[in-house]
Coordinates of C-alpha atoms in Angstrom, one line a residue:
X19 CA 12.0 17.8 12.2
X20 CA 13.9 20.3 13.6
X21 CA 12.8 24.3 12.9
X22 CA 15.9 24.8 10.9
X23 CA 16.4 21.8 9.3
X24 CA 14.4 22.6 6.1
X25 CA 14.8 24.9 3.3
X26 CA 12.0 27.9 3.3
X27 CA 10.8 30.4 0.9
X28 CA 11.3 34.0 2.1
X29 CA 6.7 34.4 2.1
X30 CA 7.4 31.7 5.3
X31 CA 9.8 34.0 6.4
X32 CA 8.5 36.9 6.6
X33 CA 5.1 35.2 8.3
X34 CA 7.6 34.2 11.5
X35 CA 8.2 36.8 14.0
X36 CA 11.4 38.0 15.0
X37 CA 13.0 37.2 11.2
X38 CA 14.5 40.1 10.2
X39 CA 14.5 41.8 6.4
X40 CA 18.4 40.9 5.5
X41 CA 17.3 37.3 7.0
X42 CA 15.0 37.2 4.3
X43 CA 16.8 38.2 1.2
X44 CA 19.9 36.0 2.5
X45 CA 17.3 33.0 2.4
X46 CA 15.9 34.0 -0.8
X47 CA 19.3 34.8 -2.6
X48 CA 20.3 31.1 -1.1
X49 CA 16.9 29.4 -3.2
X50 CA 18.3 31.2 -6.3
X51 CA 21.7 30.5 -6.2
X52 CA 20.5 26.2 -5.5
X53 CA 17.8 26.5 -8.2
X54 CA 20.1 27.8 -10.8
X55 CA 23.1 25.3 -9.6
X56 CA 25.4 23.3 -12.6
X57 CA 26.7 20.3 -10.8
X58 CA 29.9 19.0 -11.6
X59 CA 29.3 15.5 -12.3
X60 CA 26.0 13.9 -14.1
X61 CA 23.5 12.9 -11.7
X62 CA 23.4 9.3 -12.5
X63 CA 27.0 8.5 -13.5
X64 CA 27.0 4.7 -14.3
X65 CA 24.8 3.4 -16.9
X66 CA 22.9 0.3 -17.2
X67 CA 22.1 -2.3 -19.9
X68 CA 18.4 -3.3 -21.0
X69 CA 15.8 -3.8 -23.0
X70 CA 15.4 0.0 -24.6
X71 CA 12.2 0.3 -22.6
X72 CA 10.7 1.2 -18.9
X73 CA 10.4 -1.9 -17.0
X74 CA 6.5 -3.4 -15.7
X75 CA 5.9 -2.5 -12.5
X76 CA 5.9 -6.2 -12.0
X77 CA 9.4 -6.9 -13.9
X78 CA 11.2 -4.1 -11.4
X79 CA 9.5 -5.9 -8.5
X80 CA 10.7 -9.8 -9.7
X81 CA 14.0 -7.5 -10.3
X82 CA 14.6 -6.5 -6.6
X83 CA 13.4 -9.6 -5.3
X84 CA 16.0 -11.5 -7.1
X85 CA 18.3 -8.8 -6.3
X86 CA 17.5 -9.4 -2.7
X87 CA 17.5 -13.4 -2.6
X88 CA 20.9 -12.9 -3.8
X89 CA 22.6 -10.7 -1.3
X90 CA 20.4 -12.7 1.6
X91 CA 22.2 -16.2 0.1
X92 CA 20.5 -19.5 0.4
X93 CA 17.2 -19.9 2.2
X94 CA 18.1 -22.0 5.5
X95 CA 14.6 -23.2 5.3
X96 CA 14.4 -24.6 1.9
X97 CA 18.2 -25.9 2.3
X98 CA 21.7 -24.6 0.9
X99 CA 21.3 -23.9 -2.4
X100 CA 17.9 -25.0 -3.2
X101 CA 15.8 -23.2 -6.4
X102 CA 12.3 -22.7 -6.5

């Protein structure tokens, strides 16, 4: 990963030569202002039907298979259309 490509707290930058003091409290104003953010919109926006409770592990798991199965389309293998 590029050097700038991540988000660091202004301890970090103080440790790296060369980073000046306005640097600093430019980064650390910037962590603030993102950890006291109000987004517009909700971060899940659509909502989904089920049974009221978290899924199994193994019910998510038989979920996404299915879900996969379905978007891949019949198995050339076990012929068009063919169930297990």
């Amino acid at each position: 990963m590029p050097d700038g490509s991540r988000i660091i707290g202004p301890l970090e930058a103080a440790e790296r030569p060369g980073t000046n003091e306005t640097g600093i409290i430019r980064q650390g104003i910037r962590l603030a202002a993102l950890a006291n953010r109000v987004w517009d919109e909700p971060l899940f926006s659509r909502t989904f039907e089920g049974p009221g409770r978290t899924p199994s592990r193994a019910e998510v798991r038989d979920t996404v298979a299915d879900a996969v199965r379905h978007e891949a389309g019949p198995d050339p293998e076990c012929g068009a259309g063919a169930e297990k």
